[in-house]
Tab-separated table of C-alpha atoms in Angstrom:
chain	number	residue	atom	x	y	z
A	1	UNK	CA	214.243	204.446	164.258
A	2	UNK	CA	215.941	207.833	163.859
A	3	UNK	CA	219.492	208.482	162.808
A	4	UNK	CA	222.407	208.422	165.250
A	5	UNK	CA	225.144	211.021	165.211
A	6	UNK	CA	228.556	210.197	166.633
A	7	UNK	CA	230.061	213.430	167.824
A	8	UNK	CA	233.710	214.338	168.610
A	9	UNK	CA	234.318	215.459	172.183
A	10	UNK	CA	235.729	218.760	170.891
A	11	UNK	CA	232.250	219.736	169.724
A	12	UNK	CA	230.869	219.344	173.269
A	13	UNK	CA	233.624	221.594	174.626
A	14	UNK	CA	232.883	224.107	171.912
A	15	UNK	CA	229.205	224.305	172.929
A	16	UNK	CA	230.268	224.755	176.569
A	17	UNK	CA	232.420	227.789	175.633
A	18	UNK	CA	229.533	229.317	173.640
A	19	UNK	CA	227.075	228.866	176.530
A	20	UNK	CA	229.448	230.780	178.760
A	21	UNK	CA	229.160	233.804	176.526
A	22	UNK	CA	225.559	234.151	177.825
A	23	UNK	CA	223.957	235.369	174.650
A	24	UNK	CA	220.224	235.163	173.887
A	25	UNK	CA	220.931	232.865	170.933
A	26	UNK	CA	223.829	231.556	168.811
A	27	UNK	CA	223.487	229.876	165.466
A	28	UNK	CA	226.152	227.799	163.750
A	29	UNK	CA	227.071	224.985	161.386
A	30	UNK	CA	227.776	221.330	162.092
A	31	UNK	CA	230.464	219.762	159.907
A	32	UNK	CA	230.860	216.049	159.470
A	33	UNK	CA	230.178	213.019	157.308
A	34	UNK	CA	226.938	211.242	156.409
A	35	UNK	CA	226.557	207.706	155.130
A	36	UNK	CA	223.931	204.991	155.077
A	37	UNK	CA	225.934	203.144	157.847
A	38	UNK	CA	226.785	205.976	160.239
A	39	UNK	CA	226.820	209.758	160.684
A	40	UNK	CA	229.587	211.815	162.252
A	41	UNK	CA	229.995	215.368	163.512
A	42	UNK	CA	233.647	216.519	163.823
A	43	UNK	CA	233.335	220.273	164.116
A	44	UNK	CA	230.910	223.021	165.158
A	45	UNK	CA	231.315	226.571	163.874
A	46	UNK	CA	229.227	229.559	165.089
A	47	UNK	CA	227.931	232.070	162.539
A	48	UNK	CA	230.169	235.191	162.388
A	49	UNK	CA	228.650	238.575	163.192
A	50	UNK	CA	227.912	241.026	160.378
A	51	UNK	CA	230.122	244.059	160.362
A	52	UNK	CA	227.122	246.380	160.622
A	53	UNK	CA	225.379	244.256	163.208
A	54	UNK	CA	225.560	244.774	166.973
A	55	UNK	CA	226.270	241.855	169.213
A	56	UNK	CA	223.455	239.537	170.010
A	57	UNK	CA	221.986	240.718	173.376
A	58	UNK	CA	222.705	238.889	176.570
A	59	UNK	CA	220.155	236.297	177.589
A	60	UNK	CA	218.747	238.628	180.261
A	61	UNK	CA	217.276	240.772	177.479
A	62	UNK	CA	213.721	240.033	176.495
A	63	UNK	CA	213.852	241.920	173.221
A	64	UNK	CA	215.652	239.303	171.155
A	65	UNK	CA	213.504	237.020	168.977
A	66	UNK	CA	214.491	234.033	166.884
A	67	UNK	CA	212.773	235.573	163.844
A	68	UNK	CA	215.654	237.988	163.840
A	69	UNK	CA	217.962	235.183	162.635
A	70	UNK	CA	219.122	236.015	159.167
A	71	UNK	CA	218.945	232.710	157.275
A	72	UNK	CA	220.514	234.318	154.214
A	73	UNK	CA	223.577	235.341	156.244
A	74	UNK	CA	223.861	231.813	157.726
A	75	UNK	CA	223.653	230.403	154.176
A	76	UNK	CA	226.444	232.681	152.919
A	77	UNK	CA	228.580	231.478	155.784
A	78	UNK	CA	227.787	227.887	154.883
A	79	UNK	CA	228.804	228.460	151.305
A	80	UNK	CA	232.127	229.901	152.376
A	81	UNK	CA	232.723	226.999	154.772
A	82	UNK	CA	231.862	224.455	152.052
A	83	UNK	CA	234.838	225.682	150.126
A	84	UNK	CA	237.082	224.801	153.066
A	85	UNK	CA	235.916	221.171	153.277
A	86	UNK	CA	237.821	218.334	151.550
A	87	UNK	CA	235.982	215.466	149.891
A	88	UNK	CA	233.860	213.328	152.261
A	89	UNK	CA	233.066	216.228	154.619
A	90	UNK	CA	230.067	218.485	154.399
A	91	UNK	CA	227.760	220.667	156.406
A	92	UNK	CA	225.538	218.042	158.020
A	93	UNK	CA	223.307	220.383	159.956
A	94	UNK	CA	222.710	223.439	162.109
A	95	UNK	CA	222.921	224.137	165.859
A	96	UNK	CA	221.032	226.723	167.830
A	97	UNK	CA	221.822	227.640	171.461
A	98	UNK	CA	219.157	229.774	173.132
A	99	UNK	CA	218.082	231.158	176.474
A	100	UNK	CA	215.089	229.322	178.097
A	101	UNK	CA	212.481	231.918	177.009
A	102	UNK	CA	213.393	231.409	173.342
A	103	UNK	CA	213.535	227.586	173.386
A	104	UNK	CA	209.882	227.119	172.447
A	105	UNK	CA	210.427	228.704	169.035
A	106	UNK	CA	213.675	226.867	168.236
A	107	UNK	CA	212.293	224.132	166.029
A	108	UNK	CA	210.659	226.511	163.576
A	109	UNK	CA	213.810	228.637	163.412
A	110	UNK	CA	216.026	225.592	162.818
A	111	UNK	CA	213.810	224.284	160.058
A	112	UNK	CA	213.829	227.573	158.245
A	113	UNK	CA	217.642	227.880	158.394
A	114	UNK	CA	218.391	224.288	157.589
A	115	UNK	CA	216.483	224.399	154.321
A	116	UNK	CA	217.977	227.739	153.371
A	117	UNK	CA	221.528	226.385	153.971
A	118	UNK	CA	220.859	223.272	151.851
A	119	UNK	CA	219.489	225.356	148.984
A	120	UNK	CA	222.533	227.552	149.034
A	121	UNK	CA	224.952	224.587	149.240
A	122	UNK	CA	223.427	223.087	146.117
A	123	UNK	CA	223.559	226.258	144.078
A	124	UNK	CA	227.022	226.008	142.522
A	125	UNK	CA	227.655	222.291	142.960
A	126	UNK	CA	229.096	220.462	139.934
A	127	UNK	CA	228.265	216.921	141.010
A	128	UNK	CA	224.866	215.376	141.379
A	129	UNK	CA	223.817	213.364	144.437
A	130	UNK	CA	223.194	209.631	144.026
A	131	UNK	CA	221.010	207.031	145.691
A	132	UNK	CA	223.563	206.501	148.468
A	133	UNK	CA	223.591	210.142	149.547
A	134	UNK	CA	221.838	210.892	152.783
A	135	UNK	CA	219.372	213.803	152.524
A	136	UNK	CA	218.648	214.048	156.282
A	137	UNK	CA	220.208	217.117	158.004
A	138	UNK	CA	220.528	217.421	161.732
A	139	UNK	CA	219.110	220.280	163.754
A	140	UNK	CA	220.582	220.558	167.276
A	141	UNK	CA	219.046	222.765	169.958
A	142	UNK	CA	220.643	223.435	173.314
A	143	UNK	CA	219.097	225.455	176.170
A	144	UNK	CA	221.873	227.621	177.684
A	145	UNK	CA	220.424	227.453	181.219
A	146	UNK	CA	219.477	223.813	181.626
A	147	UNK	CA	222.046	222.430	179.101
A	148	UNK	CA	219.249	220.229	177.743
A	149	UNK	CA	219.750	219.277	174.108
A	150	UNK	CA	217.184	218.231	171.497
A	151	UNK	CA	218.354	216.547	168.326
A	152	UNK	CA	216.109	216.241	165.310
A	153	UNK	CA	216.544	215.712	161.588
A	154	UNK	CA	214.840	217.115	158.508
A	155	UNK	CA	214.810	215.540	155.011
A	156	UNK	CA	215.889	218.426	152.887
A	157	UNK	CA	214.844	216.555	149.730
A	158	UNK	CA	211.226	216.942	150.900
A	159	UNK	CA	210.058	220.565	151.381
A	160	UNK	CA	207.164	219.277	153.501
A	161	UNK	CA	209.456	217.272	155.743
A	162	UNK	CA	208.687	217.286	159.469
A	163	UNK	CA	211.137	216.897	162.321
A	164	UNK	CA	212.254	213.352	163.290
A	165	UNK	CA	213.944	212.462	166.532
A	166	UNK	CA	217.656	211.522	166.353
A	167	UNK	CA	220.359	210.356	168.814
A	168	UNK	CA	223.351	212.515	169.613
A	169	UNK	CA	226.251	210.543	171.110
A	170	UNK	CA	229.553	212.114	172.234
A	171	UNK	CA	232.752	210.097	171.780
A	172	UNK	CA	235.739	210.216	174.091
A	173	UNK	CA	238.138	209.922	171.183
A	174	UNK	CA	238.035	211.679	167.747
A	175	UNK	CA	236.589	209.716	164.882
A	176	UNK	CA	239.117	207.857	162.751
A	177	UNK	CA	239.317	208.296	158.975
A	178	UNK	CA	240.994	206.847	155.943
A	179	UNK	CA	242.689	209.661	154.039
A	180	UNK	CA	242.930	209.659	150.262
A	181	UNK	CA	245.318	212.181	148.691
A	182	UNK	CA	246.011	212.742	145.037
A	183	UNK	CA	247.531	215.101	142.484
A	184	UNK	CA	245.507	215.725	139.281
A	185	UNK	CA	246.854	217.430	136.192
A	186	UNK	CA	244.099	219.530	134.664
A	187	UNK	CA	244.248	220.793	131.031
A	188	UNK	CA	240.736	222.014	130.246
A	189	UNK	CA	239.824	224.382	127.402
A	190	UNK	CA	236.482	226.097	127.340
A	191	UNK	CA	235.217	228.134	124.306
A	192	UNK	CA	233.809	231.631	125.137
A	193	UNK	CA	231.209	233.007	122.653
A	194	UNK	CA	231.459	236.462	124.223
A	195	UNK	CA	234.038	238.185	126.337
A	196	UNK	CA	232.565	241.648	126.922
A	197	UNK	CA	232.142	241.369	130.720
A	198	UNK	CA	233.564	239.181	133.450
A	199	UNK	CA	230.011	237.896	134.227
A	200	UNK	CA	229.691	236.457	130.721
A	201	UNK	CA	233.091	234.780	131.078
A	202	UNK	CA	232.034	233.447	134.451
A	203	UNK	CA	228.812	232.039	132.982
A	204	UNK	CA	230.549	230.327	130.122
A	205	UNK	CA	233.213	228.920	132.470
A	206	UNK	CA	230.489	227.542	134.688
A	207	UNK	CA	228.813	225.786	131.728
A	208	UNK	CA	232.150	224.306	130.620
A	209	UNK	CA	232.918	223.013	134.083
A	210	UNK	CA	229.483	221.418	134.349
A	211	UNK	CA	230.042	219.461	131.186
A	212	UNK	CA	233.588	218.471	132.290
A	213	UNK	CA	232.315	217.237	135.621
A	214	UNK	CA	229.506	215.314	133.968
A	215	UNK	CA	231.993	213.350	131.891
A	216	UNK	CA	234.351	212.697	134.784
A	217	UNK	CA	231.448	211.521	136.914
A	218	UNK	CA	231.149	208.551	134.617
A	219	UNK	CA	234.842	207.914	134.296
A	220	UNK	CA	236.224	204.379	134.867
A	221	UNK	CA	238.717	204.346	137.723
A	222	UNK	CA	241.671	201.993	137.637
A	223	UNK	CA	243.543	201.086	140.819
A	224	UNK	CA	247.104	200.023	139.964
A	225	UNK	CA	245.919	199.264	136.444
A	226	UNK	CA	242.941	197.207	137.538
A	227	UNK	CA	239.244	197.843	137.853
A	228	UNK	CA	238.139	197.173	141.439
A	229	UNK	CA	234.690	196.147	142.486
A	230	UNK	CA	232.967	199.374	143.588
A	231	UNK	CA	231.172	197.491	146.338
A	232	UNK	CA	234.420	195.832	147.497
A	233	UNK	CA	236.181	196.566	150.785
A	234	UNK	CA	238.710	199.309	150.239
A	235	UNK	CA	241.238	197.980	152.751
A	236	UNK	CA	240.371	194.243	153.073
A	237	UNK	CA	243.772	193.021	151.807
A	238	UNK	CA	245.654	195.448	154.124
A	239	UNK	CA	243.677	194.402	157.145
A	240	UNK	CA	244.432	190.774	156.475
A	241	UNK	CA	248.166	191.349	156.097
A	242	UNK	CA	248.411	193.504	159.186
A	243	UNK	CA	246.138	191.385	161.426
A	244	UNK	CA	247.983	190.222	164.518
A	245	UNK	CA	251.129	192.140	163.676
A	246	UNK	CA	250.239	195.203	165.802
A	247	UNK	CA	251.570	197.448	162.982
A	248	UNK	CA	249.865	200.260	161.253
A	249	UNK	CA	249.288	199.667	157.572
A	250	UNK	CA	249.525	201.934	154.535
A	251	UNK	CA	248.669	201.168	150.933
A	252	UNK	CA	249.694	203.261	147.927
A	253	UNK	CA	247.633	203.261	144.787
A	254	UNK	CA	248.267	204.611	141.382
A	255	UNK	CA	244.861	205.577	140.085
A	256	UNK	CA	243.908	206.528	136.514
A	257	UNK	CA	240.584	207.974	135.392
A	258	UNK	CA	239.518	206.857	131.937
A	259	UNK	CA	236.930	209.034	130.235
A	260	UNK	CA	234.745	207.312	127.605
A	261	UNK	CA	233.766	209.034	124.345
A	262	UNK	CA	230.075	209.075	123.807
A	263	UNK	CA	228.945	207.845	120.368
A	264	UNK	CA	225.622	207.844	118.569
A	265	UNK	CA	223.619	204.813	117.363
A	266	UNK	CA	225.835	204.611	114.208
A	267	UNK	CA	228.849	204.121	116.400
A	268	UNK	CA	230.292	207.388	115.182
A	269	UNK	CA	231.147	210.554	117.140
A	270	UNK	CA	229.798	213.666	115.452
A	271	UNK	CA	231.417	217.023	115.970
A	272	UNK	CA	230.464	220.663	115.475
A	273	UNK	CA	232.629	223.707	114.848
A	274	UNK	CA	231.513	226.774	116.796
A	275	UNK	CA	232.834	230.269	116.208
A	276	UNK	CA	234.312	231.779	119.404
A	277	UNK	CA	235.764	235.145	120.239
A	278	UNK	CA	238.002	233.825	123.003
A	279	UNK	CA	238.908	230.630	124.810
A	280	UNK	CA	239.643	229.935	128.409
A	281	UNK	CA	242.111	227.248	129.529
A	282	UNK	CA	242.436	225.841	133.082
A	283	UNK	CA	245.829	224.324	133.363
A	284	UNK	CA	248.026	222.993	136.136
A	285	UNK	CA	248.207	220.394	138.942
A	286	UNK	CA	245.649	220.498	141.718
A	287	UNK	CA	245.962	218.690	145.047
A	288	UNK	CA	242.885	216.794	146.237
A	289	UNK	CA	242.011	215.177	149.521
A	290	UNK	CA	239.146	212.972	150.607
A	291	UNK	CA	238.086	211.343	153.878
A	292	UNK	CA	236.401	207.952	154.112
A	293	UNK	CA	234.970	206.494	157.293
A	294	UNK	CA	236.790	203.446	158.724
A	295	UNK	CA	233.424	201.825	159.273
A	296	UNK	CA	233.218	199.287	156.403
A	297	UNK	CA	234.856	201.524	153.801
A	298	UNK	CA	234.157	200.585	150.191
A	299	UNK	CA	235.990	201.345	146.960
A	300	UNK	CA	233.120	203.524	145.752
A	301	UNK	CA	233.386	205.655	148.858
A	302	UNK	CA	236.996	206.609	148.094
A	303	UNK	CA	236.208	207.224	144.431
A	304	UNK	CA	233.294	209.468	145.295
A	305	UNK	CA	235.214	211.501	147.941
A	306	UNK	CA	238.159	212.224	145.633
A	307	UNK	CA	235.971	212.972	142.552
A	308	UNK	CA	233.789	215.359	144.421
A	309	UNK	CA	236.828	217.090	145.930
A	310	UNK	CA	238.306	217.476	142.447
A	311	UNK	CA	235.060	219.051	141.164
A	312	UNK	CA	234.795	221.342	144.167
A	313	UNK	CA	238.367	222.560	144.239
A	314	UNK	CA	238.501	223.465	140.521
A	315	UNK	CA	235.058	225.096	140.620
A	316	UNK	CA	235.804	226.979	143.861
A	317	UNK	CA	239.069	228.398	142.578
A	318	UNK	CA	237.374	229.740	139.456
A	319	UNK	CA	234.598	231.318	141.587
A	320	UNK	CA	237.209	232.864	143.927
A	321	UNK	CA	239.145	234.340	140.936
A	322	UNK	CA	236.001	235.873	139.423
A	323	UNK	CA	235.000	237.249	142.794
A	324	UNK	CA	238.463	238.774	143.141
A	325	UNK	CA	238.112	240.350	139.647
A	326	UNK	CA	234.793	241.830	140.675
A	327	UNK	CA	236.046	243.218	143.971
A	328	UNK	CA	239.149	244.718	142.367
A	329	UNK	CA	237.042	246.446	139.687
A	330	UNK	CA	238.904	244.784	136.792
A	331	UNK	CA	235.726	243.841	134.945
A	332	UNK	CA	236.534	245.143	131.478
A	333	UNK	CA	236.848	242.967	128.407
A	334	UNK	CA	240.148	241.232	127.853
A	335	UNK	CA	242.238	243.216	125.372
A	336	UNK	CA	245.544	241.383	125.230
A	337	UNK	CA	245.855	238.425	122.921
A	338	UNK	CA	246.707	236.219	125.827
A	339	UNK	CA	246.096	236.820	129.601
A	340	UNK	CA	247.336	234.612	132.398
A	341	UNK	CA	245.397	234.684	135.702
A	342	UNK	CA	246.845	232.372	138.414
A	343	UNK	CA	244.156	230.642	140.438
A	344	UNK	CA	244.482	230.659	144.216
A	345	UNK	CA	246.505	227.793	145.577
A	346	UNK	CA	245.299	225.275	148.193
A	347	UNK	CA	246.537	225.128	151.751
A	348	UNK	CA	245.529	222.616	154.408
A	349	UNK	CA	245.348	223.035	158.212
A	350	UNK	CA	244.771	220.374	160.887
A	351	UNK	CA	241.828	220.971	163.198
A	352	UNK	CA	242.535	220.500	166.931
A	353	UNK	CA	240.533	217.688	168.459
A	354	UNK	CA	239.709	216.164	165.119
A	355	UNK	CA	241.519	213.748	162.824
A	356	UNK	CA	240.856	215.780	159.715
A	357	UNK	CA	242.329	218.770	157.858
A	358	UNK	CA	240.360	221.560	156.346
A	359	UNK	CA	241.604	223.871	153.613
A	360	UNK	CA	241.589	227.416	152.233
A	361	UNK	CA	242.739	229.108	149.010
A	362	UNK	CA	245.329	231.909	148.836
A	363	UNK	CA	246.641	234.191	146.140
A	364	UNK	CA	250.337	234.865	145.899
A	365	UNK	CA	250.096	238.370	147.347
A	366	UNK	CA	248.198	237.295	150.470
A	367	UNK	CA	249.972	237.246	153.784
A	368	UNK	CA	249.945	234.869	156.678
A	369	UNK	CA	247.752	237.315	158.612
A	370	UNK	CA	245.139	237.225	155.864
A	371	UNK	CA	244.881	233.517	156.086
A	372	UNK	CA	244.732	233.454	159.915
A	373	UNK	CA	241.985	236.085	159.924
A	374	UNK	CA	239.920	234.105	157.397
A	375	UNK	CA	240.146	230.877	159.377
A	376	UNK	CA	239.190	232.725	162.544
A	377	UNK	CA	236.185	234.395	160.888
A	378	UNK	CA	234.850	231.396	158.912
A	379	UNK	CA	235.776	228.481	161.229
A	380	UNK	CA	236.309	230.201	164.592
A	381	UNK	CA	239.704	228.511	164.658
A	382	UNK	CA	243.142	229.958	165.632
A	383	UNK	CA	245.729	228.736	163.134
A	384	UNK	CA	249.535	228.936	163.265
A	385	UNK	CA	251.759	229.321	160.248
A	386	UNK	CA	253.912	226.299	161.142
A	387	UNK	CA	250.838	224.083	161.107
A	388	UNK	CA	249.869	225.101	157.557
A	389	UNK	CA	250.533	222.623	154.731
A	390	UNK	CA	251.127	224.383	151.457
A	391	UNK	CA	250.616	221.379	149.148
A	392	UNK	CA	251.051	223.493	146.024
A	393	UNK	CA	253.870	225.645	147.289
A	394	UNK	CA	257.102	226.006	145.358
A	395	UNK	CA	260.636	225.908	146.824
A	396	UNK	CA	261.129	229.626	146.248
A	397	UNK	CA	258.588	231.583	148.253
A	398	UNK	CA	257.583	235.048	147.165
A	399	UNK	CA	259.021	237.778	149.328
A	400	UNK	CA	255.698	239.582	149.489
A	401	UNK	CA	253.326	236.612	149.798
A	402	UNK	CA	253.188	233.031	151.017
A	403	UNK	CA	254.128	231.273	147.785
A	404	UNK	CA	255.315	231.938	144.234
A	405	UNK	CA	253.854	230.582	141.005
A	406	UNK	CA	255.517	228.103	138.705
A	407	UNK	CA	254.382	226.282	135.550
A	408	UNK	CA	252.695	223.563	137.579
A	409	UNK	CA	250.469	225.910	139.621
A	410	UNK	CA	246.928	225.852	138.374
A	411	UNK	CA	245.906	228.971	136.396
A	412	UNK	CA	243.373	230.314	133.923
A	413	UNK	CA	244.572	231.438	130.556
A	414	UNK	CA	242.335	233.774	128.460
A	415	UNK	CA	243.209	233.770	124.733
A	416	UNK	CA	241.513	236.203	122.331
A	417	UNK	CA	242.921	234.748	119.113
A	418	UNK	CA	240.796	231.631	119.185
A	419	UNK	CA	238.375	231.508	116.194
A	420	UNK	CA	236.812	228.105	116.274
A	421	UNK	CA	236.474	225.122	118.558
A	422	UNK	CA	235.555	221.516	117.701
A	423	UNK	CA	232.843	220.235	120.010
A	424	UNK	CA	231.227	216.829	120.122
A	425	UNK	CA	227.502	216.922	120.514
A	426	UNK	CA	227.382	215.115	123.794
A	427	UNK	CA	230.976	214.887	124.913
A	428	UNK	CA	233.215	217.816	125.868
A	429	UNK	CA	236.043	215.775	127.287
A	430	UNK	CA	236.387	213.549	124.258
A	431	UNK	CA	238.003	216.449	122.350
A	432	UNK	CA	240.479	216.952	125.169
A	433	UNK	CA	241.202	213.205	125.145
A	434	UNK	CA	242.518	213.718	121.560
A	435	UNK	CA	244.905	216.212	123.198
A	436	UNK	CA	246.140	213.518	125.555
A	437	UNK	CA	244.188	214.751	128.592
A	438	UNK	CA	243.906	211.909	131.068
A	439	UNK	CA	243.965	212.904	134.684
A	440	UNK	CA	246.324	210.743	136.768
A	441	UNK	CA	245.588	210.381	140.465
A	442	UNK	CA	248.561	209.295	142.511
A	443	UNK	CA	246.740	208.125	145.551
A	444	UNK	CA	247.511	206.634	148.911
A	445	UNK	CA	245.269	205.463	151.721
A	446	UNK	CA	246.896	206.127	155.091
């Protein structure tokens, strides 16, 4: 039996609006949540047009072919959208709306794009999938004339995968979610063996983040000072206490991640000293958010959502900063003894018709208009300033931008006076533990 996708009503309305544009074809992303129990689609986003590309012809034109679809451009769009998704949400598939004469070629086109998007999504990911991760991705085709839809899935873990039928069920009400929010203090130092170009710094940063994520992946999570069974029901106690009362429940957790120090067979941790020209420190408080389905939520689901969001948000901010350095042309070696580069701060926005919030990252000199244009281009969503949630905003906004920096805002510090760095053979975080680095996650499930 194939997979079943439960789809928010807003997605159906979105498809109807696209069909009314009467284009030969439209591609786009499907955003939602996958689990072994149930799959959801909460948002559909059409692929933005290239600046140097003319509009797709109307469906009356016979010149348009599906082999014109630029799978690389769709993949770039997917990579940008992935940055805007909190933990628990991901690009679950692709949709394609075509005129009748192009429908026969839709499956081959969808297969090509869906594998390209998955490859792009995995490129810069810090976390590794586990046995509970679903590798099926949905491919939705709709004929613009007949409104007939065909839903299939492809297993992206198998390059030879063939299409399997799947069910597509619209829901009258938006899907409900458990929301996990937390603040994490990050104090991460990465040695840089070379600092001649920004690309070398970017590469070293990436390697340091991968090792940092590897250690946190195996961290022990304490809920209110106790280890909870990962297979246990996340909200069982709250459901029992609120049953029959007719009241909504809320549970606050104080969560601590304990990072273990790896040791060798002699029960001793060995360390090396490595000469370095510079060091890079990522410091500050980051805000994380994860979504867990209300359908039999388990403790491990919440832990996974919040961990992956932490990995993604730190990694994405570093990538955005290096991209900004590249675009601004400031790619020279770092001369000052110490250089502070604030990382972009996170802002959340509710999505109409869905019970979730997506996010974006802004630098201090960006304006409200910059943010609105980016949401419109990437997510095809109109946003309003009053609806934005600046979770890392200070009380004193900058007069030229949307927020000002303070000592708690996350930033990168380049220091050129660093000469050596103690490094354990198999454990990067253990050195930071000696510097009292233990991330505290103040979490609530609402």
